Tab-separated table of C-alpha atoms in Angstrom:
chain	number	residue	atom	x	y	z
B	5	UNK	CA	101.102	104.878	43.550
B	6	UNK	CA	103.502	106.898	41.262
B	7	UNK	CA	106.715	108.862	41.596
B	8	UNK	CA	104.474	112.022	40.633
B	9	UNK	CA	101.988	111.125	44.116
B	10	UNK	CA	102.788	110.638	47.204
B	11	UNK	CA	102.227	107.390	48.384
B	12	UNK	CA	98.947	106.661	50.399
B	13	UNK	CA	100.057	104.949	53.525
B	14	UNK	CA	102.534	106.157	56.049
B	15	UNK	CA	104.105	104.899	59.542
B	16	UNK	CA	103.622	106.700	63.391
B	17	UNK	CA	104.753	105.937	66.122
B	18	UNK	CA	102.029	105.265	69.004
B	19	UNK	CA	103.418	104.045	72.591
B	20	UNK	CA	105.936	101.879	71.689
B	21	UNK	CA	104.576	100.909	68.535
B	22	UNK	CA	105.850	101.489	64.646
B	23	UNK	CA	102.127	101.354	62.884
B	24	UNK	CA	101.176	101.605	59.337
B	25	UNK	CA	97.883	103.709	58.287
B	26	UNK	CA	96.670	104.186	55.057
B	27	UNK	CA	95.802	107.883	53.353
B	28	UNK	CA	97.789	110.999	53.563
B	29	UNK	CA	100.302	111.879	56.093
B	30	UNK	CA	99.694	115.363	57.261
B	31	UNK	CA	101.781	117.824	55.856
B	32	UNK	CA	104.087	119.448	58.306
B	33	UNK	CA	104.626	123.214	58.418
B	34	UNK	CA	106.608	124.737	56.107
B	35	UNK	CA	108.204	127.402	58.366
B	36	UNK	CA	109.769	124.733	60.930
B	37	UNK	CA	113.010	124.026	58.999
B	38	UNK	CA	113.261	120.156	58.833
B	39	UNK	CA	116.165	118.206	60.641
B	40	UNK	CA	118.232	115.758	57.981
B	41	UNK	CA	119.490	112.011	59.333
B	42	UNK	CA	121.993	110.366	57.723
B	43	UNK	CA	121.691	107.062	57.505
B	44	UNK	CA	123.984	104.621	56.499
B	45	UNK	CA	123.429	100.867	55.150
B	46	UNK	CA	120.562	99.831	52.204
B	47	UNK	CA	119.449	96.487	53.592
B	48	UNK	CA	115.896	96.254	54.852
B	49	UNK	CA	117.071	97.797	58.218
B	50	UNK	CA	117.806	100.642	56.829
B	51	UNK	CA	115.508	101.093	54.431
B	52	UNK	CA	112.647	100.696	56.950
B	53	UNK	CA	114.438	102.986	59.055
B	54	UNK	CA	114.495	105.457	57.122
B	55	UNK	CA	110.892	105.143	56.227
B	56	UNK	CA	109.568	105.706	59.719
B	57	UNK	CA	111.932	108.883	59.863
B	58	UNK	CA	110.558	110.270	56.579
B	59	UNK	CA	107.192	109.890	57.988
B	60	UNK	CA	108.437	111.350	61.236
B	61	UNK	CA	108.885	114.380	59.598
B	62	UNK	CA	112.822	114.405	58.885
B	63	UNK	CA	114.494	114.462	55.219
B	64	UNK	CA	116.935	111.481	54.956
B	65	UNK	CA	120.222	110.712	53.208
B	66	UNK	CA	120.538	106.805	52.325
B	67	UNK	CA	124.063	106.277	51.910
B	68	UNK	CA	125.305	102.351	50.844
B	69	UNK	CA	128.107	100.388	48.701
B	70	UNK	CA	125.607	98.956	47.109
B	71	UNK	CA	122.000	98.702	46.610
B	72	UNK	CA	119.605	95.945	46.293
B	73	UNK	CA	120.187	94.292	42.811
B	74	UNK	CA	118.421	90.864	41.647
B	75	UNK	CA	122.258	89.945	39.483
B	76	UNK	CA	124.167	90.844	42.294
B	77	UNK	CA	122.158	90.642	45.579
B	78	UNK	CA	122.831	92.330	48.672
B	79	UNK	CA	122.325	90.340	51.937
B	80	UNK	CA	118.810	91.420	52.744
B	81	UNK	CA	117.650	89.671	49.719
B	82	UNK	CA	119.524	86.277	50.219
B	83	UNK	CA	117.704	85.924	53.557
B	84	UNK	CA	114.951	83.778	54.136
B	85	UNK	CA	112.582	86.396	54.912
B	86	UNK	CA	109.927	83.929	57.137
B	87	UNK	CA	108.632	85.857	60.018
B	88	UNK	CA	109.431	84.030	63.103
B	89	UNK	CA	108.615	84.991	66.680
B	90	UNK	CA	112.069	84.960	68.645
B	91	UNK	CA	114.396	82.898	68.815
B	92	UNK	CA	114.726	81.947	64.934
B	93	UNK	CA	115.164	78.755	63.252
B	94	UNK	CA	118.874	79.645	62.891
B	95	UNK	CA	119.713	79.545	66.457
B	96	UNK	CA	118.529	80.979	69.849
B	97	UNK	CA	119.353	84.241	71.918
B	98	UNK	CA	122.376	84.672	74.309
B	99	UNK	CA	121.663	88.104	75.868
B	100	UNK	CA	118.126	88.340	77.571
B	101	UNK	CA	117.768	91.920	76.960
B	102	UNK	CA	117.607	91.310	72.895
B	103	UNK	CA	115.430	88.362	73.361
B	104	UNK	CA	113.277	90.412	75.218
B	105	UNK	CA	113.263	93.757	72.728
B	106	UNK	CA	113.372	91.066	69.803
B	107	UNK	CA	109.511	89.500	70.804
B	108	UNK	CA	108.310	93.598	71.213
B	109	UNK	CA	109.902	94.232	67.905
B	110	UNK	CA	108.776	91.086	65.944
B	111	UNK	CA	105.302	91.951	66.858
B	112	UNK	CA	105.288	95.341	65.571
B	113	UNK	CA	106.643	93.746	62.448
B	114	UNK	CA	103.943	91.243	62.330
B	115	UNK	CA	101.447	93.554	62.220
B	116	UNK	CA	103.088	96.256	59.660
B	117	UNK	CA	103.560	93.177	57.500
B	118	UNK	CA	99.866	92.160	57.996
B	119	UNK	CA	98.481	95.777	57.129
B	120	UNK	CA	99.993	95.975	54.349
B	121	UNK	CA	98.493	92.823	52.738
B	122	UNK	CA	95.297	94.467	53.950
B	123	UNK	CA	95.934	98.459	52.062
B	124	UNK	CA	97.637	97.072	49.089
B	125	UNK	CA	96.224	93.626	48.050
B	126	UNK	CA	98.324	91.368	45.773
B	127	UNK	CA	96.720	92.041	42.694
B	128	UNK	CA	97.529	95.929	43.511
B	129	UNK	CA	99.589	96.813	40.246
B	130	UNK	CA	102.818	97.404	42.263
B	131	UNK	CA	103.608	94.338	44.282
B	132	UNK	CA	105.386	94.858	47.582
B	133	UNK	CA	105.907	90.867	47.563
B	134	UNK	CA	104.717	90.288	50.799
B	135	UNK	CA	102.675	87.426	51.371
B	136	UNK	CA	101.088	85.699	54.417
B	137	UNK	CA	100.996	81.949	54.426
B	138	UNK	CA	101.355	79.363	56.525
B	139	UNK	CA	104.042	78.410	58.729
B	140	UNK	CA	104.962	75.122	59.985
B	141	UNK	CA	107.230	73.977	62.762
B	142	UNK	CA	108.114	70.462	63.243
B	143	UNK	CA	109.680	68.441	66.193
B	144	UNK	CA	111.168	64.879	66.190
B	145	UNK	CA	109.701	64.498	69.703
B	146	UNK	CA	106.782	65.904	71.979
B	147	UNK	CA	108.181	69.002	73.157
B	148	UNK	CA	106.893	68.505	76.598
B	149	UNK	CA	109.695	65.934	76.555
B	150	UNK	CA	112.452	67.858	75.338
B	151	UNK	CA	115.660	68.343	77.706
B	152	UNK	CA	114.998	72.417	77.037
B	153	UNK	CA	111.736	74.245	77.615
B	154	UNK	CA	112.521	76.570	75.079
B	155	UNK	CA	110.484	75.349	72.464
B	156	UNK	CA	107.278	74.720	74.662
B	157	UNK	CA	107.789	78.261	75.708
B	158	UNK	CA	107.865	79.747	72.695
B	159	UNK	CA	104.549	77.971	71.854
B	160	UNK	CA	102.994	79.022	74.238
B	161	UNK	CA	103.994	83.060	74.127
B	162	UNK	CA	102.848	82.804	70.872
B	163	UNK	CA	99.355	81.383	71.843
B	164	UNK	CA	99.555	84.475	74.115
B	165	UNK	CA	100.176	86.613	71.419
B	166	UNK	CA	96.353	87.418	69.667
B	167	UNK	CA	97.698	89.304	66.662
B	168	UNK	CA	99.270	85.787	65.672
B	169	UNK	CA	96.698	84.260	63.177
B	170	UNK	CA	95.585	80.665	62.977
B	171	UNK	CA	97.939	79.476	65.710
B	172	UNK	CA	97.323	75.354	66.097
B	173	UNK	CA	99.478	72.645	67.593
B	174	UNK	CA	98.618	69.239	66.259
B	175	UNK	CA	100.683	66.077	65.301
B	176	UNK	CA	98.386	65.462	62.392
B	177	UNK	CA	100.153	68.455	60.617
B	178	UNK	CA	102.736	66.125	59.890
B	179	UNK	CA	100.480	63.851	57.971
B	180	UNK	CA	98.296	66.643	56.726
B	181	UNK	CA	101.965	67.532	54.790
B	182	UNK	CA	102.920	63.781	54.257
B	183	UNK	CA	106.124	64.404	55.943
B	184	UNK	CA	108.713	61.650	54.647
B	185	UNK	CA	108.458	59.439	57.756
B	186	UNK	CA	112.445	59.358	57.192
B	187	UNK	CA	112.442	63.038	58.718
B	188	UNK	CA	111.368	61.352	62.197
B	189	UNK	CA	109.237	63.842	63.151
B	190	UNK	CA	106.430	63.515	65.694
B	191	UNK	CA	104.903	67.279	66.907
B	192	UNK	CA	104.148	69.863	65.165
B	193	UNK	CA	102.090	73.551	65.110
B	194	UNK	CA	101.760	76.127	62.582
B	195	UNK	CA	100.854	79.877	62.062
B	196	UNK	CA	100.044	82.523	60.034
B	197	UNK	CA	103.629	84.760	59.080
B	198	UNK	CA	104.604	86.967	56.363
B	199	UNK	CA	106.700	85.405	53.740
B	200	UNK	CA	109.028	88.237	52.068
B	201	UNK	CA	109.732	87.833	48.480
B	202	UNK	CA	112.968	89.780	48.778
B	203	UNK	CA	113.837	91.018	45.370
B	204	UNK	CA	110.247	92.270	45.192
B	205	UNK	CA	110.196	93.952	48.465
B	206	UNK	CA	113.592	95.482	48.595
B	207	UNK	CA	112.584	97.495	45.295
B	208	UNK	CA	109.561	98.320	46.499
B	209	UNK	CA	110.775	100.083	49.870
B	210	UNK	CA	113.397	101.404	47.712
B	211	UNK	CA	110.176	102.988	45.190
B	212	UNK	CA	108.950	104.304	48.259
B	213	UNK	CA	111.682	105.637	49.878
B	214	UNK	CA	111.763	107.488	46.505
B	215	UNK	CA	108.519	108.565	46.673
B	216	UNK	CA	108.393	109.627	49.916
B	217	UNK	CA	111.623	112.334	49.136
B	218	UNK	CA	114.609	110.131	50.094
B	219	UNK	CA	117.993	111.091	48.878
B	220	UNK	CA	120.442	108.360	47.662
B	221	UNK	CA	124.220	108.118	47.472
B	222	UNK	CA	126.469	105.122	46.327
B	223	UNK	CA	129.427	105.606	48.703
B	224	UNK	CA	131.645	103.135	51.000
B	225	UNK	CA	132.403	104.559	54.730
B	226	UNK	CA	135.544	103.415	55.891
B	227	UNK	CA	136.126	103.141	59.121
B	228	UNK	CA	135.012	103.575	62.809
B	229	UNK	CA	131.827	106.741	62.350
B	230	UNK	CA	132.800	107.992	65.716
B	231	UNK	CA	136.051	109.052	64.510
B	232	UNK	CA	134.263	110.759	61.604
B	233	UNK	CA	130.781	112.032	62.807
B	234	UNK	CA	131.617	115.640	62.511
B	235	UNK	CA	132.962	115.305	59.822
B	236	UNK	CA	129.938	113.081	58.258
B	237	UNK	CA	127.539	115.519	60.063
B	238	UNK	CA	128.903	118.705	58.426
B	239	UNK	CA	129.468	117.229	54.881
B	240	UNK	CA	125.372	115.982	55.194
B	241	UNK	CA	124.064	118.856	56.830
B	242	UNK	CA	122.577	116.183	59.261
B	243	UNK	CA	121.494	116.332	62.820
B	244	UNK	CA	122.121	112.882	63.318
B	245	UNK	CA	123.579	109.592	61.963
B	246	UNK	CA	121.858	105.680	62.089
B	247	UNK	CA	124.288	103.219	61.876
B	248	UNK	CA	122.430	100.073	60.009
B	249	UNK	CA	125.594	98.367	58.184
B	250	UNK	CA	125.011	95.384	59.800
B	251	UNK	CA	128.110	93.046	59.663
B	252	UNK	CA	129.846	96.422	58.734
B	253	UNK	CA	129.279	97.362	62.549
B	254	UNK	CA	132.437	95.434	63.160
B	255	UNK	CA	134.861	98.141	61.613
B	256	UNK	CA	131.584	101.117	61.521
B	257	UNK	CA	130.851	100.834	65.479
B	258	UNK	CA	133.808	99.496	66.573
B	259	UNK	CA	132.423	96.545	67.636
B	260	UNK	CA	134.756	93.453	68.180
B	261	UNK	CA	131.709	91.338	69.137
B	262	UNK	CA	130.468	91.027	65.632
B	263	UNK	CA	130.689	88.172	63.559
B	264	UNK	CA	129.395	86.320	60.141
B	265	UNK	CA	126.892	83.470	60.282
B	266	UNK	CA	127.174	82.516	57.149
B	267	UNK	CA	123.786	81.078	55.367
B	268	UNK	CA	122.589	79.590	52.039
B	269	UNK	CA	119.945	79.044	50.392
B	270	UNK	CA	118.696	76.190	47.178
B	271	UNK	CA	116.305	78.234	44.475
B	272	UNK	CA	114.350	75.497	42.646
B	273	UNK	CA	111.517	75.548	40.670
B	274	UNK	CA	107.793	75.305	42.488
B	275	UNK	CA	105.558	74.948	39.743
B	276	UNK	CA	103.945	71.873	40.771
B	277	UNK	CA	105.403	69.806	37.615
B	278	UNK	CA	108.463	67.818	39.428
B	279	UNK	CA	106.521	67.597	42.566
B	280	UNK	CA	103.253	68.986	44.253
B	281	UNK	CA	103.242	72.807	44.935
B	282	UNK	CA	104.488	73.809	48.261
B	283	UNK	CA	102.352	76.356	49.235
B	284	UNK	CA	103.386	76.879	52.995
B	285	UNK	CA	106.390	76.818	54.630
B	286	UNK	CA	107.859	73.545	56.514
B	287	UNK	CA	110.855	74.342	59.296
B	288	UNK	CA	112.644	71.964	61.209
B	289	UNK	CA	114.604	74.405	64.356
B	290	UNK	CA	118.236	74.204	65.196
B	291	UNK	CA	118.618	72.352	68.482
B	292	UNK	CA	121.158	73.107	70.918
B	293	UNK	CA	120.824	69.919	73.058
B	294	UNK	CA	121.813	68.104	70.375
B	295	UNK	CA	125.058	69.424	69.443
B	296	UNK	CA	124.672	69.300	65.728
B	297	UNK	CA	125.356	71.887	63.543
B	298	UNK	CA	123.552	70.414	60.455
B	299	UNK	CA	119.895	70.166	61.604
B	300	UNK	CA	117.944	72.964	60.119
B	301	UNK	CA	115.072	72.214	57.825
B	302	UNK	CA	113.622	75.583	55.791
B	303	UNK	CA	111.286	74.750	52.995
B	304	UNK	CA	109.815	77.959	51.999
B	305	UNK	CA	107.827	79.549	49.207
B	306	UNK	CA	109.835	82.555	47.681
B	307	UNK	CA	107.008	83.767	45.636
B	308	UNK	CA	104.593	81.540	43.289
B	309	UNK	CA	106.900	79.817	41.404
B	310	UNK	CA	109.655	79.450	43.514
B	311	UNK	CA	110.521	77.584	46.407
B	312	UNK	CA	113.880	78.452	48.939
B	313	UNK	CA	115.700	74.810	50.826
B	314	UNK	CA	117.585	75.579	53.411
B	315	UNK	CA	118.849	76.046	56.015
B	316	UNK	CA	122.694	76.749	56.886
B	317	UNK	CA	124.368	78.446	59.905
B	318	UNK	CA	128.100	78.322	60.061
B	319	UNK	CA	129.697	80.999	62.285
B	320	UNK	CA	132.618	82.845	61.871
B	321	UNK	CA	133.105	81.921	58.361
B	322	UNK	CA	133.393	85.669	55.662
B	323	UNK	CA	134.098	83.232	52.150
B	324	UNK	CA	131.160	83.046	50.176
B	325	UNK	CA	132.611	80.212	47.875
B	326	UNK	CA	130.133	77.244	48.272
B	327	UNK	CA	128.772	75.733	45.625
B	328	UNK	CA	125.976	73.097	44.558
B	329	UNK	CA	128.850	70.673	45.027
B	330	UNK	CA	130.050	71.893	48.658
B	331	UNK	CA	129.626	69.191	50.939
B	332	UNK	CA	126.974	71.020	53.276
B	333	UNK	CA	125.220	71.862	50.424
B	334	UNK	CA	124.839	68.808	49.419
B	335	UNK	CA	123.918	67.476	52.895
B	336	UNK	CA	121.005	70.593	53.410
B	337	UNK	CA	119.770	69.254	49.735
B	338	UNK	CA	119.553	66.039	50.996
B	339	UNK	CA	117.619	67.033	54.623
B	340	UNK	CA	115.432	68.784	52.558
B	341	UNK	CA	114.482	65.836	49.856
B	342	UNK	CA	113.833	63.443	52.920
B	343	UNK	CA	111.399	65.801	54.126
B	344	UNK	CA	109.179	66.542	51.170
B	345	UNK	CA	108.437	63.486	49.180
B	346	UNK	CA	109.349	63.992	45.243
B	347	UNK	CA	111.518	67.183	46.410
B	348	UNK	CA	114.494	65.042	44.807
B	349	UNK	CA	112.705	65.588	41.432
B	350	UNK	CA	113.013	69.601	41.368
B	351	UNK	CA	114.846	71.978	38.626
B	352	UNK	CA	117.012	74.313	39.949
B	353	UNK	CA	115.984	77.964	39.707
B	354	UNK	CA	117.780	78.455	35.811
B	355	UNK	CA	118.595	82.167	37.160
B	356	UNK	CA	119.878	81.613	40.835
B	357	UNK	CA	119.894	78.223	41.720
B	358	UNK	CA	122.450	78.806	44.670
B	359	UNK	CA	122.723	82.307	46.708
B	360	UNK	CA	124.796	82.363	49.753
B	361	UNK	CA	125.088	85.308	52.280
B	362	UNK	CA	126.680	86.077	55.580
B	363	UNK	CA	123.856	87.076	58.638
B	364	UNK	CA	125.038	90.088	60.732
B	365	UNK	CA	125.267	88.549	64.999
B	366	UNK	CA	127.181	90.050	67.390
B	367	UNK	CA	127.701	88.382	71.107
B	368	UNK	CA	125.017	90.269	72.421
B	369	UNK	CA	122.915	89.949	69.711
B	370	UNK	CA	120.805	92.701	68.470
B	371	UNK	CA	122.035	96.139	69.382
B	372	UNK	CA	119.559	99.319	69.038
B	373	UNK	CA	120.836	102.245	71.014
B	374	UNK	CA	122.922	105.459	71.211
B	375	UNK	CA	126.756	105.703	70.621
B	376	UNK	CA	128.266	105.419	74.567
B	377	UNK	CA	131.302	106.556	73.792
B	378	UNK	CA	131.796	110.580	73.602
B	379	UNK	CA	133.136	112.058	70.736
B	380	UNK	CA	137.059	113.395	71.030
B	381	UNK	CA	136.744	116.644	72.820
B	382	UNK	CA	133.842	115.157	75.360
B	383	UNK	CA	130.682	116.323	73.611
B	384	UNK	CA	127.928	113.427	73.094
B	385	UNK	CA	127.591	111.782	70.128
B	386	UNK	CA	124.864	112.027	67.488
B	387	UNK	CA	125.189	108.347	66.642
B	388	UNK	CA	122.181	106.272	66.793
B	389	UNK	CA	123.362	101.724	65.977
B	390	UNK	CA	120.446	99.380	64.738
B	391	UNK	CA	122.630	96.308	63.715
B	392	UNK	CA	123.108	92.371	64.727
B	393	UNK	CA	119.610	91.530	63.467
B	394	UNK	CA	121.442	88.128	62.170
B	395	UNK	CA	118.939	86.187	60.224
B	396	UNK	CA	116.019	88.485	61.217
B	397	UNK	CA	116.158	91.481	59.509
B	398	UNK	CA	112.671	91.377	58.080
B	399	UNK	CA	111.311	90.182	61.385
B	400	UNK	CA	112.692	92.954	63.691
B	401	UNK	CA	112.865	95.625	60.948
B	402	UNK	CA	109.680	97.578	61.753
B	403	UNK	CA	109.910	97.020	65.931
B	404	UNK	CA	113.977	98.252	65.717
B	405	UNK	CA	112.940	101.197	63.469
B	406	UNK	CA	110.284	102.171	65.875
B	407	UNK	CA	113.300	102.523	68.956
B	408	UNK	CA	115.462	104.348	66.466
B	409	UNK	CA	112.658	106.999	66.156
B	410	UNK	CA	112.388	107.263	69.964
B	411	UNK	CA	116.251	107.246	69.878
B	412	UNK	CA	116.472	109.748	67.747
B	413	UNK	CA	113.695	111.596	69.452
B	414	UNK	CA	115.155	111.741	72.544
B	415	UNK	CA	118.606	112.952	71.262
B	416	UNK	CA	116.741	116.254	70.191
B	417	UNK	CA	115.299	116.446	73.552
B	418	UNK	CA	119.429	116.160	74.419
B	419	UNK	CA	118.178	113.488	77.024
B	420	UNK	CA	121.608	111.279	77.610
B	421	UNK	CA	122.474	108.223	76.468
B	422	UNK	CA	121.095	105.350	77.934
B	423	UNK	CA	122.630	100.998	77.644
B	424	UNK	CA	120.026	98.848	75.890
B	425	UNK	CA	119.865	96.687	79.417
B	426	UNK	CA	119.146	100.045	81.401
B	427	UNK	CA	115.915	100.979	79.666
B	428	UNK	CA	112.349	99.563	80.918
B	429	UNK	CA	109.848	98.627	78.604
């Protein structure tokens, strides 16, 4: 794949579904004048959104503060990037409605991820940095006998799920991964997931996006896009305008609900010298019941020589000012090193050995639907939110993408707006 050739895979959208094929997307006719979507925010929600419109048949306008950069990274590349099936590691789902549009969407991401292991193979000259490996889940008790079913039930939807590879619960993963016996853990299952090197994979959707006739501008929006979307609209020559600014939804959307949950993550060394190779990736999940806010375990391979600790989820707080020194940091070192024996012994990553970052939420969680609110002389808008992902932007990025087609779709159609909780799926 070159800038001079198209690239040969390309997303449609069947039922529901966001899926990848590989070869040549038709061309479309060259008398039907194409429609132009402005999109707003360069994280991986946006980027993928903007992939499945390009496919769709639209020309897109990316327009973001600032781009994906391994010096100065953007938030997209300080996540974790670990495929989970809902809820995440990081904490669990207040508003059934996302939970329920979060499993649909993971799964569609799942199996983009997984495709495109299978078109372009790892030792393709243009690495897309996605890998799948395995994923482990530990428990210090039997989750039968937890005081909340929500673990047990998220088992066993993913047993239901049969595009989740290698699924197996077994307490001898612990031992099979000689688990510190100081981490107290007794249950255990793990899965196949896609592991996202970010800084890999963020270039490489931004190479395609490139390829595939994206436009690009460096610019800041200020302020509520409602209050601007004619203006926005006119200036773009666009039909229609995605909101994916994620924690920028607060000011963007107008959304009061939104808040920081600020995360970190340790970059050290995984060459197998200071300890063995960690090839697979070892999570302990925050639980509620036991009303601690320090109890996340992420051990996860980055790429092939390095290895991410985490994890860290403090809400409400914007400063990104910790340091190898901070107190938490210190204390998710320290969970980490009594999990993996000889962990204590690893170099820090020489070029990053601390990145910090703050995970878009909002108190509904996830939102992917139409601006409600009608522009100021009554007419509907043309704005179309994907934002709140929190820690699970590569997760959710292909499923939410998907509904922002449809969304978009539909808005051509000038069907009306519709709430997220009013639409059956």
């Amino acid at each position: 794949m070159s800038i001079a050739s198209s690239p040969d895979f390309f997303l449609t959208r069947l039922g529901d579904e966001l899926v990848l094929h590989q070869g040549q997307l038709a061309q479309p006719n060259p008398d039907v004048p194409k429609k132009r979507i402005l999109v707003v925010g360069g994280g991986v929600t946006g980027f993928t959104t903007a992939w499945a419109l390009l496919d769709a048949g639209y020309d897109v306008t990316i327009v973001a503060e600032r781009w994906a950069d391994p010096k100065h990274r953007i938030t997209s590349q300080i996540a974790g990037a670990l495929w989970e099936f809902p809820p995440a590691v990081c904490g669990k789902h207040t508003d059934v409605i996302s939970l329920h549009n979060s499993k649909r969407w993971c799964m569609t991401a799942y199996r983009a991820f997984d495709k495109l292991q299978e078109i372009m193979p790892r030792d393709d000259y243009l690495d897309h940095g996605v890998q799948m490996r395995m994923a482990n889940f530990f428990f210090d008790q039997k989750m039968e006998d937890m005081p909340d079913r929500g673990q047990l039930d998220k088992y066993e939807e993913i047993m239901a799920q049969k595009d989740i590879k290698g699924v197996r619960r077994d307490a001898n993963i612990v031992h099979e991964h000689e688990v510190n016996q100081k981490a107290g853990v007794v249950d255990a299952y793990q899965h196949l997931a896609p592991v996202i090197d970010t800084d890999t994979y963020m270039n490489w959707l931004r190479f395609v996006l490139i390829c595939k006739g994206a436009v690009m501008e460096t610019r800041r929006i200020n302020g509520d896009l409602l209050h601007q979307e004619e203006e926005l609209l006119s200036e773009y020559g666009a039909d229609a305008i995605v909101n994916a600014t994620g924690l920028a939804g607060l000011e963007l959307a107008g959304d009061e609900s939104v808040y920081p949950l600020r995360g970190a993550l340790i970059r050290v060394v995984n060459d197998g010298t200071k300890f063995p190779k960690v090839t697979e990736a070892l999570a302990v999940t925050h639980d509620d019941t036991r009303g601690e806010d320090e109890d996340i375990v992420f051990i996860v391979p980055r790429n092939d020589n390095t290895l991410i600790l985490g994890g860290l989820a403090q809400p409400h707080k914007y400063e990104l000012d910790l340091t190898l020194d901070s107190p938490e940091i210190i204390r998710m070192r320290q969970r980490c090193n009594n999990f993996v024996p000889g962990l204590e012994n690893a170099e820090y990553d020489p070029d990053a050995p601390l990145v910090q970052g703050l995970r878009p939420f909002r108190g509904s969680n996830v939102r992917v639907e139409r601006e409600l609110r009608p522009r100021s002389g009554g007419s509907a808008s043309r704005i179309v939110h994907s934002y709140g992902q929190g820690g699970a932007g590569f997760s959710l990025s292909f499923g939410c993408a998907s509904d922002v087609l449809e969304l978009i779709e539909e808005m051509g159609k000038g069907l009306p707006a519709m709430k997220m909780s009013c639409r059956r799926r």
